[in-house]
Amino acid sequence: MSASLRVKGGIPLVGDIEVRGAKNLVSKAMVAALLSDEPCRLRGVPEISDVQVVSGLLELHGVTIDSTDRDGELLMDPRNILQAHVADIDAHAGSSRVPVLLCGPLLHRLGEAFIPDLGGCRIGERPINYHLDVLRQFGAEVEKRQDGLRLTAPERLQGARVVLPFPSVGATEQVLLTAVLASGRTELRNAAIEPEIMDLIAVLQKMGAIISVQTDRVISIEGVERLGGYDHLAIPDRIEAGSWACAALATKGDIFVRGAQQQPMMPFLNVFRKIGGAFDIDDEGIRFWHPGGRLRSIALETDVHPGLMTDWQQPLVVALTQTAGLSILHETVYENRLGFTAALADMGATIQIYPECLGGSPCRFGRSDFKHSAVISGPTPLVAADITVPDLRGGFSYLIAALAADGESTVMGTDLIYRGYERFGDKLDALGAVYHAA
Ligand code: EPU
């Protein structure tokens, strides 16, 4: 049975919380350990269920893992890796998209890999065609089976010249994790350059990889014969930090997010300032608050880095319901990431979604029927409702809406939020939120 929270809204969130390592780096740095023939140490690892899933997958492949929970330190020893049983890998299917990234490392270490049907948030089709195309270019053979995919490397994988159709985060990571031990050079064009990818490159460099990031989304990798261990402090989670910032704005609160860093959050900070939110940056973190008065509407577009990242979109939409005038949002990364707005409309928000590319430049979804643009008219008071978490980021945005709404809401399916927001209950307590398990 999934967990539910009864949340009393209308109370400003005020206080100090901390964010640790980014979910979208930590899981990949853990996979990178599979490439090593020495122990690896990752620090700042948050207590989120995605980390448990990846830990389970690594353990199935013979990696021994030691963790010290509160310090967020993970020690991974990949010296005795082995082929996992298909049924055991399959038992992990449905909970994460990370298994696809195990392919390159497992092909290098074992000559084969099995990828079960993938899970992850239901925010679009989320195919893995780029991943498979890339792996084939390195020389992998892919066989489709009823329960997933079996990949084999008849000989050592070879460096390749890869051009991605879209700067996909996962496909870029796939290339990096495969090219570092492939023979010869790899040149990747149209790469994603998210800060979490740069941090993964830093991890790989510590392990002995040779990777250069050039201008215009070009990354070159010179394959090496072996990779050693690493000791790395994960980049902080800018998605979680932005989510709490939106919670501060929507509840008229004031939150210091310890650990938040300015550089990777610049696109978010610009939007936050333009709509009238206040922030103050110091060496320890960033304080976000509602300065009083009216918030301003805005036209914005999500995009790959250095654009406004799609994972900030859902929490921001809740804050935009409290701005004066018409806001326009164009989601260009996922074709189906606006479905969560229906419940916000039930809570009193005025939001309409459209298939056209509104407000910005035409995107890949312009000729499809996917409703990927939204018009939000505000400010509208939100009223309590019973709502069910649709996906990770949508789920956190429902929590924000419930905290901002007048009355008591029931938010169902809150366990999904633990995929990416560690100890959010403790953090809500620290911020003075009033809620209890329903
Ligand atoms: N795409 C394809 N084919 C592929 C791969 C991607 O068409 O083979 C498309 C996707 O369908 C999507 C777009 O390319 O429309 C971008 O997908 P991308 O590969 O960049 O996303 P991802 O690697 O699957 C990661 C994060 C997401 C985050 C995106 C974009 C992880 C585990 N997930 O996903 O995070 O939204 O990059 O920044 O790193 C989240 O944290 O809630 C989350 C969904």
XYZ file of C-alpha atoms and ligand atoms in Angstrom:
482
model
C 0.000 0.000 0.000
C 1.359 3.388 -0.870
C 1.727 6.156 1.703
C -0.492 9.219 1.948
C -0.076 12.493 3.767
C -2.746 14.795 5.126
C -1.324 18.296 4.687
C -2.625 21.497 6.271
C -1.962 24.292 3.816
C -1.570 28.036 4.097
C 1.390 27.979 6.472
C 4.577 29.646 5.160
C 7.545 27.266 5.120
C 10.348 28.892 7.073
C 13.692 27.446 8.108
C 16.919 25.800 7.090
C 17.327 22.508 5.216
C 20.190 20.771 3.418
C 20.512 19.183 -0.024
C 23.169 16.552 -0.681
C 24.390 14.817 -3.828
C 22.343 15.025 -7.024
C 20.253 11.940 -7.761
C 21.101 12.289 -11.440
C 24.838 12.201 -10.783
C 24.981 9.753 -7.889
C 23.293 6.898 -9.740
C 25.688 7.327 -12.725
C 28.799 7.627 -10.536
C 27.710 4.372 -8.902
C 27.455 2.721 -12.325
C 30.939 4.071 -13.182
C 32.321 1.974 -10.301
C 31.616 -1.079 -12.478
C 34.379 0.100 -14.818
C 36.980 0.025 -12.073
C 39.247 -2.717 -10.773
C 39.653 -0.960 -7.425
C 37.281 0.223 -4.655
C 35.461 3.518 -5.187
C 34.224 5.997 -2.612
C 31.304 8.332 -3.296
C 30.392 10.983 -0.728
C 27.308 13.160 -0.254
C 25.037 10.300 -1.320
C 21.421 11.065 -0.388
C 19.045 8.554 1.211
C 16.723 8.160 -1.746
C 15.129 5.042 -3.142
C 16.890 5.425 -6.527
C 20.209 4.903 -4.711
C 18.835 1.721 -3.142
C 17.777 0.486 -6.568
C 21.217 1.086 -8.100
C 22.923 -0.411 -5.025
C 20.766 -3.517 -5.464
C 21.684 -3.745 -9.139
C 25.391 -3.395 -8.419
C 25.213 -6.004 -5.666
C 23.509 -8.400 -8.061
C 26.593 -7.982 -10.248
C 28.975 -8.849 -7.441
C 29.872 -5.341 -6.248
C 30.093 -5.167 -2.460
C 28.669 -1.977 -0.997
C 29.166 -0.424 2.415
C 27.337 2.692 3.380
C 27.314 4.980 6.375
C 23.804 6.345 6.213
C 24.002 9.740 7.841
C 27.366 10.697 6.350
C 26.237 9.694 2.899
C 29.370 7.728 2.166
C 29.211 4.773 -0.171
C 32.115 2.375 -0.558
C 31.847 0.162 -3.623
C 34.179 -2.723 -4.316
C 33.819 -3.947 -7.908
C 36.779 -6.328 -7.929
C 34.701 -9.487 -8.197
C 31.973 -8.572 -10.598
C 29.879 -11.325 -12.117
C 26.937 -11.845 -14.426
C 23.650 -11.433 -12.551
C 20.692 -13.764 -12.987
C 18.217 -12.419 -15.499
C 15.272 -12.949 -13.155
C 17.011 -11.001 -10.385
C 17.760 -8.060 -12.679
C 14.191 -8.216 -13.870
C 12.967 -7.936 -10.283
C 14.461 -4.438 -10.321
C 12.758 -3.475 -13.560
C 10.044 -0.889 -13.365
C 11.697 1.131 -10.637
C 14.508 2.911 -12.457
C 15.899 3.750 -15.885
C 19.473 3.342 -14.723
C 19.825 -0.340 -15.820
C 20.364 0.758 -19.431
C 23.529 2.553 -18.341
C 25.034 -0.675 -17.019
C 25.436 -1.899 -20.609
C 28.783 -0.346 -21.558
C 30.552 -1.226 -18.284
C 29.188 -4.794 -18.265
C 30.113 -5.326 -21.903
C 33.667 -4.265 -21.057
C 33.946 -6.328 -17.917
C 31.908 -9.425 -18.810
C 31.289 -9.317 -22.542
C 27.515 -9.329 -22.080
C 24.699 -7.414 -20.416
C 20.999 -7.940 -19.890
C 18.609 -5.016 -19.711
C 15.093 -5.638 -18.441
C 12.113 -3.540 -19.475
C 12.734 -0.072 -18.095
C 10.759 1.959 -15.616
C 11.179 5.543 -14.513
C 8.647 8.350 -14.440
C 5.784 8.245 -16.927
C 6.396 11.671 -18.436
C 6.660 10.700 -22.098
C 7.545 7.737 -24.290
C 11.152 7.729 -23.038
C 12.524 5.287 -25.618
C 16.101 3.940 -25.455
C 16.792 3.998 -29.199
C 19.693 6.475 -28.854
C 21.300 4.186 -26.277
C 21.023 1.118 -28.480
C 22.243 2.958 -31.590
C 25.250 4.191 -29.649
C 26.095 0.754 -28.256
C 25.835 -0.764 -31.737
C 28.239 1.901 -33.021
C 30.771 0.725 -30.439
C 30.371 -2.817 -31.771
C 27.795 -4.293 -29.381
C 25.223 -6.750 -30.692
C 21.690 -6.299 -29.424
C 19.218 -9.135 -29.273
C 15.582 -8.437 -28.372
C 14.040 -11.003 -26.055
C 10.614 -11.261 -24.531
C 11.766 -10.042 -21.114
C 14.209 -7.383 -22.287
C 17.422 -7.031 -24.266
C 20.575 -9.105 -24.298
C 23.733 -7.343 -25.454
C 27.011 -8.967 -26.312
C 30.457 -7.723 -27.304
C 32.076 -10.374 -29.510
C 35.350 -8.430 -29.203
C 36.641 -5.330 -27.401
C 34.367 -2.368 -28.072
C 35.804 0.181 -30.487
C 35.705 3.971 -30.207
C 33.196 5.607 -32.542
C 32.110 8.886 -34.078
C 28.677 9.479 -32.616
C 26.193 12.249 -33.405
C 23.152 12.296 -31.146
C 19.834 13.350 -32.709
C 19.091 15.276 -29.482
C 21.442 16.189 -26.580
C 20.086 13.376 -24.419
C 21.496 13.172 -20.903
C 21.272 9.392 -20.721
C 22.700 8.776 -24.203
C 25.620 11.121 -23.472
C 26.306 9.177 -20.280
C 26.044 5.945 -22.251
C 28.740 7.161 -24.635
C 30.999 8.300 -21.776
C 30.638 5.079 -19.790
C 31.334 2.998 -22.890
C 34.016 5.058 -24.654
C 36.380 5.332 -21.671
C 37.444 1.666 -21.969
C 36.839 1.228 -25.719
C 39.869 0.994 -27.960
C 40.801 4.205 -29.769
C 39.110 7.591 -29.887
C 35.464 8.495 -29.610
C 34.032 11.786 -30.738
C 30.569 12.654 -29.494
C 28.654 15.480 -31.166
C 25.455 17.121 -29.915
C 26.268 15.934 -26.395
C 24.319 16.956 -23.302
C 26.462 19.181 -21.060
C 24.412 19.214 -17.849
C 26.434 19.944 -14.675
C 25.772 16.356 -13.539
C 27.438 15.140 -16.754
C 30.443 17.358 -16.101
C 30.623 15.843 -12.617
C 30.474 12.328 -14.078
C 33.355 13.311 -16.374
C 35.246 14.460 -13.261
C 34.637 11.043 -11.648
C 35.847 9.252 -14.795
C 38.936 11.438 -14.986
C 39.768 10.534 -11.374
C 39.524 6.896 -12.460
C 42.058 7.412 -15.251
C 39.911 8.342 -18.248
C 40.963 10.911 -20.854
C 38.014 13.114 -21.804
C 37.968 16.615 -23.270
C 34.906 18.793 -23.476
C 35.062 21.155 -26.424
C 32.790 23.967 -27.501
C 29.518 23.353 -29.314
C 28.546 20.152 -27.490
C 31.540 18.112 -28.658
C 33.171 15.637 -26.271
C 36.274 13.602 -27.181
C 37.309 10.491 -25.329
C 40.567 8.583 -25.720
C 39.994 5.015 -24.604
C 42.369 3.600 -21.971
C 43.278 0.008 -21.010
C 42.081 0.110 -17.412
C 40.387 2.358 -14.879
C 41.079 2.552 -11.163
C 38.996 3.671 -8.193
C 37.821 7.155 -7.248
C 37.003 9.265 -4.216
C 34.413 11.881 -5.047
C 32.014 14.293 -3.395
C 28.854 14.420 -5.530
C 27.633 17.729 -6.954
C 24.616 18.927 -4.910
C 21.096 18.315 -6.155
C 20.026 21.466 -8.008
C 16.615 19.997 -8.803
C 15.849 19.434 -5.144
C 17.194 22.901 -4.273
C 14.960 24.512 -6.935
C 11.981 22.521 -5.693
C 12.367 23.868 -2.153
C 12.841 27.367 -3.595
C 9.460 27.030 -5.333
C 7.944 25.804 -2.068
C 9.241 28.966 -0.360
C 7.683 31.154 -3.037
C 4.317 29.378 -3.252
C 3.821 29.322 0.552
C 5.102 32.906 1.022
C 7.924 31.401 3.049
C 11.654 31.763 3.541
C 13.970 28.752 3.140
C 17.737 28.535 3.391
C 18.852 25.615 1.218
C 22.221 24.573 2.623
C 24.420 23.038 -0.073
C 22.677 24.754 -3.023
C 25.206 26.183 -5.475
C 24.812 29.201 -7.713
C 26.578 28.082 -10.919
C 24.482 25.029 -11.797
C 21.326 26.908 -10.787
C 21.842 30.074 -12.839
C 18.976 29.433 -15.305
C 16.616 28.783 -12.403
C 17.794 31.817 -10.422
C 17.089 34.084 -13.405
C 13.511 32.841 -13.614
C 13.053 33.034 -9.847
C 14.188 36.666 -9.884
C 12.087 37.596 -12.926
C 8.881 36.365 -11.292
C 9.664 38.370 -8.165
C 11.215 35.784 -5.829
C 14.142 36.907 -3.699
C 17.354 34.994 -3.095
C 20.675 35.514 -1.421
C 23.727 33.390 -2.163
C 26.536 32.644 0.247
C 29.265 30.022 0.519
C 27.024 27.660 2.485
C 23.950 27.729 0.290
C 21.137 29.880 -1.064
C 18.290 31.536 0.844
C 15.037 31.780 -1.133
C 12.061 33.822 -0.014
C 8.867 35.592 -0.993
C 9.588 39.288 -0.509
C 5.901 40.285 -0.226
C 3.842 42.065 -2.848
C 2.748 40.676 -6.208
C 4.678 38.091 -8.166
C 5.038 38.608 -11.914
C 3.990 36.287 -14.731
C 6.542 35.103 -17.284
C 6.985 33.239 -20.586
C 9.429 30.400 -20.287
C 10.718 27.376 -22.058
C 12.420 24.292 -20.680
C 15.506 23.094 -22.517
C 18.676 21.091 -22.179
C 21.479 22.772 -20.228
C 22.321 25.672 -20.236
C 18.570 26.191 -20.632
C 15.962 25.949 -17.892
C 15.931 22.294 -16.921
C 12.719 20.352 -17.345
C 12.857 18.976 -13.804
C 12.312 22.467 -12.365
C 9.213 22.917 -14.476
C 6.657 21.148 -12.296
C 7.499 22.887 -8.991
C 7.728 26.214 -10.873
C 4.239 25.793 -12.321
C 2.789 25.755 -8.801
C 4.608 29.021 -8.038
C 3.368 30.469 -11.369
C -0.266 29.945 -10.262
C 0.487 32.680 -7.706
C 1.892 35.234 -10.168
C -0.189 38.094 -11.568
C -1.183 37.809 -15.244
C -0.659 35.172 -17.911
C 2.361 32.918 -17.797
C 3.319 30.770 -20.768
C 5.332 27.608 -20.455
C 6.779 25.583 -23.337
C 8.100 22.135 -22.351
C 10.599 21.080 -25.021
C 12.355 18.096 -23.423
C 9.473 15.713 -22.696
C 6.369 15.511 -24.848
C 4.050 14.574 -21.984
C 5.112 16.372 -18.836
C 2.104 18.608 -18.267
C -0.525 16.033 -17.318
C 0.046 16.839 -13.657
C -1.574 20.266 -14.165
C -5.096 18.749 -14.219
C -5.044 18.238 -10.438
C -3.786 21.790 -9.912
C -6.762 23.009 -11.946
C -9.008 20.993 -9.605
C -7.400 22.924 -6.740
C -8.405 26.239 -8.284
C -5.503 27.012 -10.612
C -6.352 28.340 -14.070
C -4.145 26.290 -16.377
C -4.787 25.256 -19.942
C -2.533 23.017 -21.964
C -2.024 23.060 -25.738
C -0.255 20.966 -28.399
C 1.223 24.075 -30.092
C 4.686 25.408 -29.295
C 3.587 28.524 -27.404
C 5.727 31.474 -26.503
C 9.093 30.212 -27.686
C 10.800 28.576 -30.598
C 9.268 25.579 -32.397
C 10.367 22.271 -30.841
C 10.396 18.566 -31.821
C 6.829 18.155 -30.563
C 5.304 20.997 -32.594
C 3.783 18.705 -35.211
C 2.445 16.169 -32.736
C -0.719 16.085 -30.642
C 1.175 16.183 -27.363
C 0.008 18.959 -25.118
C 3.375 20.374 -24.206
C 2.594 24.085 -23.733
C 0.670 25.623 -20.847
C -0.976 28.946 -20.180
C -1.341 29.773 -16.495
C -3.477 32.652 -15.372
C -2.957 33.989 -11.880
C -2.961 34.669 -9.107
C -5.546 32.086 -8.090
C -5.946 30.948 -4.504
C -5.480 27.193 -4.253
C -7.983 25.133 -2.308
C -7.381 21.788 -0.622
C -8.084 18.581 -2.560
C -7.301 14.876 -2.553
C -4.551 14.332 -5.115
C -2.455 11.374 -6.233
C 1.238 11.728 -6.997
C 1.728 11.127 -10.763
C 5.547 11.018 -10.943
C 8.555 12.203 -8.963
C 8.662 15.917 -9.799
C 4.900 16.178 -10.275
C 4.602 14.564 -6.849
C 6.746 17.171 -5.148
C 4.818 19.905 -6.915
C 1.565 18.452 -5.504
C 3.108 18.597 -2.082
C 3.906 22.286 -2.653
C 0.363 22.920 -3.893
C -1.082 21.221 -0.794
C 1.214 23.275 1.470
C 0.102 26.483 -0.263
C -3.625 25.665 -0.453
C -6.352 26.762 1.853
C -7.515 23.785 3.964
C -6.375 20.187 4.399
C -5.355 18.142 1.358
C -4.611 14.449 1.121
C -1.610 13.693 -1.070
C -1.607 10.004 -2.012
C 1.333 7.958 -3.250
C 3.959 10.063 -1.476
C 6.445 7.164 -1.306
C 7.298 7.919 -4.958
C 8.726 11.257 -3.795
C 11.469 9.370 -1.892
C 12.950 8.441 -5.276
C 14.485 11.901 -5.428
C 13.860 13.871 -2.222
C 15.682 12.484 0.791
C 13.987 12.632 4.199
C 11.494 15.158 2.917
C 9.333 14.522 5.988
C 12.174 15.638 8.292
C 12.713 18.667 6.082
C 9.019 19.577 6.160
C 9.183 19.320 9.972
C 12.213 21.626 10.030
C 10.274 24.160 7.940
C 7.241 24.168 10.206
C 4.855 22.322 7.868
C 1.779 20.775 9.477
C 0.951 17.302 8.156
C 0.457 13.748 9.293
C 0.283 10.310 7.752
C -3.214 9.708 6.371
N 15.165 10.223 -25.838
C 14.917 9.459 -26.948
N 15.634 8.294 -27.121
C 16.575 7.894 -26.222
C 16.835 8.696 -25.088
C 16.111 9.864 -24.920
O 14.064 9.805 -27.768
O 17.174 6.827 -26.426
C 14.389 11.455 -25.617
C 13.501 11.329 -24.378
O 12.306 10.659 -24.675
C 13.304 12.766 -23.979
C 14.624 13.418 -24.384
O 15.247 12.525 -25.316
O 12.256 13.336 -24.708
C 15.586 13.696 -23.265
O 15.830 12.525 -22.513
P 17.212 12.291 -21.755
O 17.871 11.087 -22.342
O 17.962 13.562 -21.712
O 16.691 11.950 -20.296
P 17.139 10.771 -19.336
O 18.604 10.591 -19.387
O 16.260 9.606 -19.511
C 17.677 12.315 -17.309
C 17.178 12.431 -15.910
C 15.789 13.022 -15.911
C 15.833 14.391 -16.592
C 16.437 14.257 -18.001
C 16.617 15.587 -18.687
C 18.249 10.615 -14.772
C 18.137 9.286 -14.111
N 17.141 11.129 -15.283
O 16.782 11.427 -17.949
O 15.433 13.206 -14.573
O 14.535 14.905 -16.690
O 17.706 13.599 -17.925
O 17.444 16.424 -17.934
O 19.323 11.208 -14.823
C 14.017 13.294 -12.725
O 15.047 13.436 -12.054
O 12.861 13.407 -12.260
C 14.152 12.971 -14.127
C 13.130 12.553 -14.881
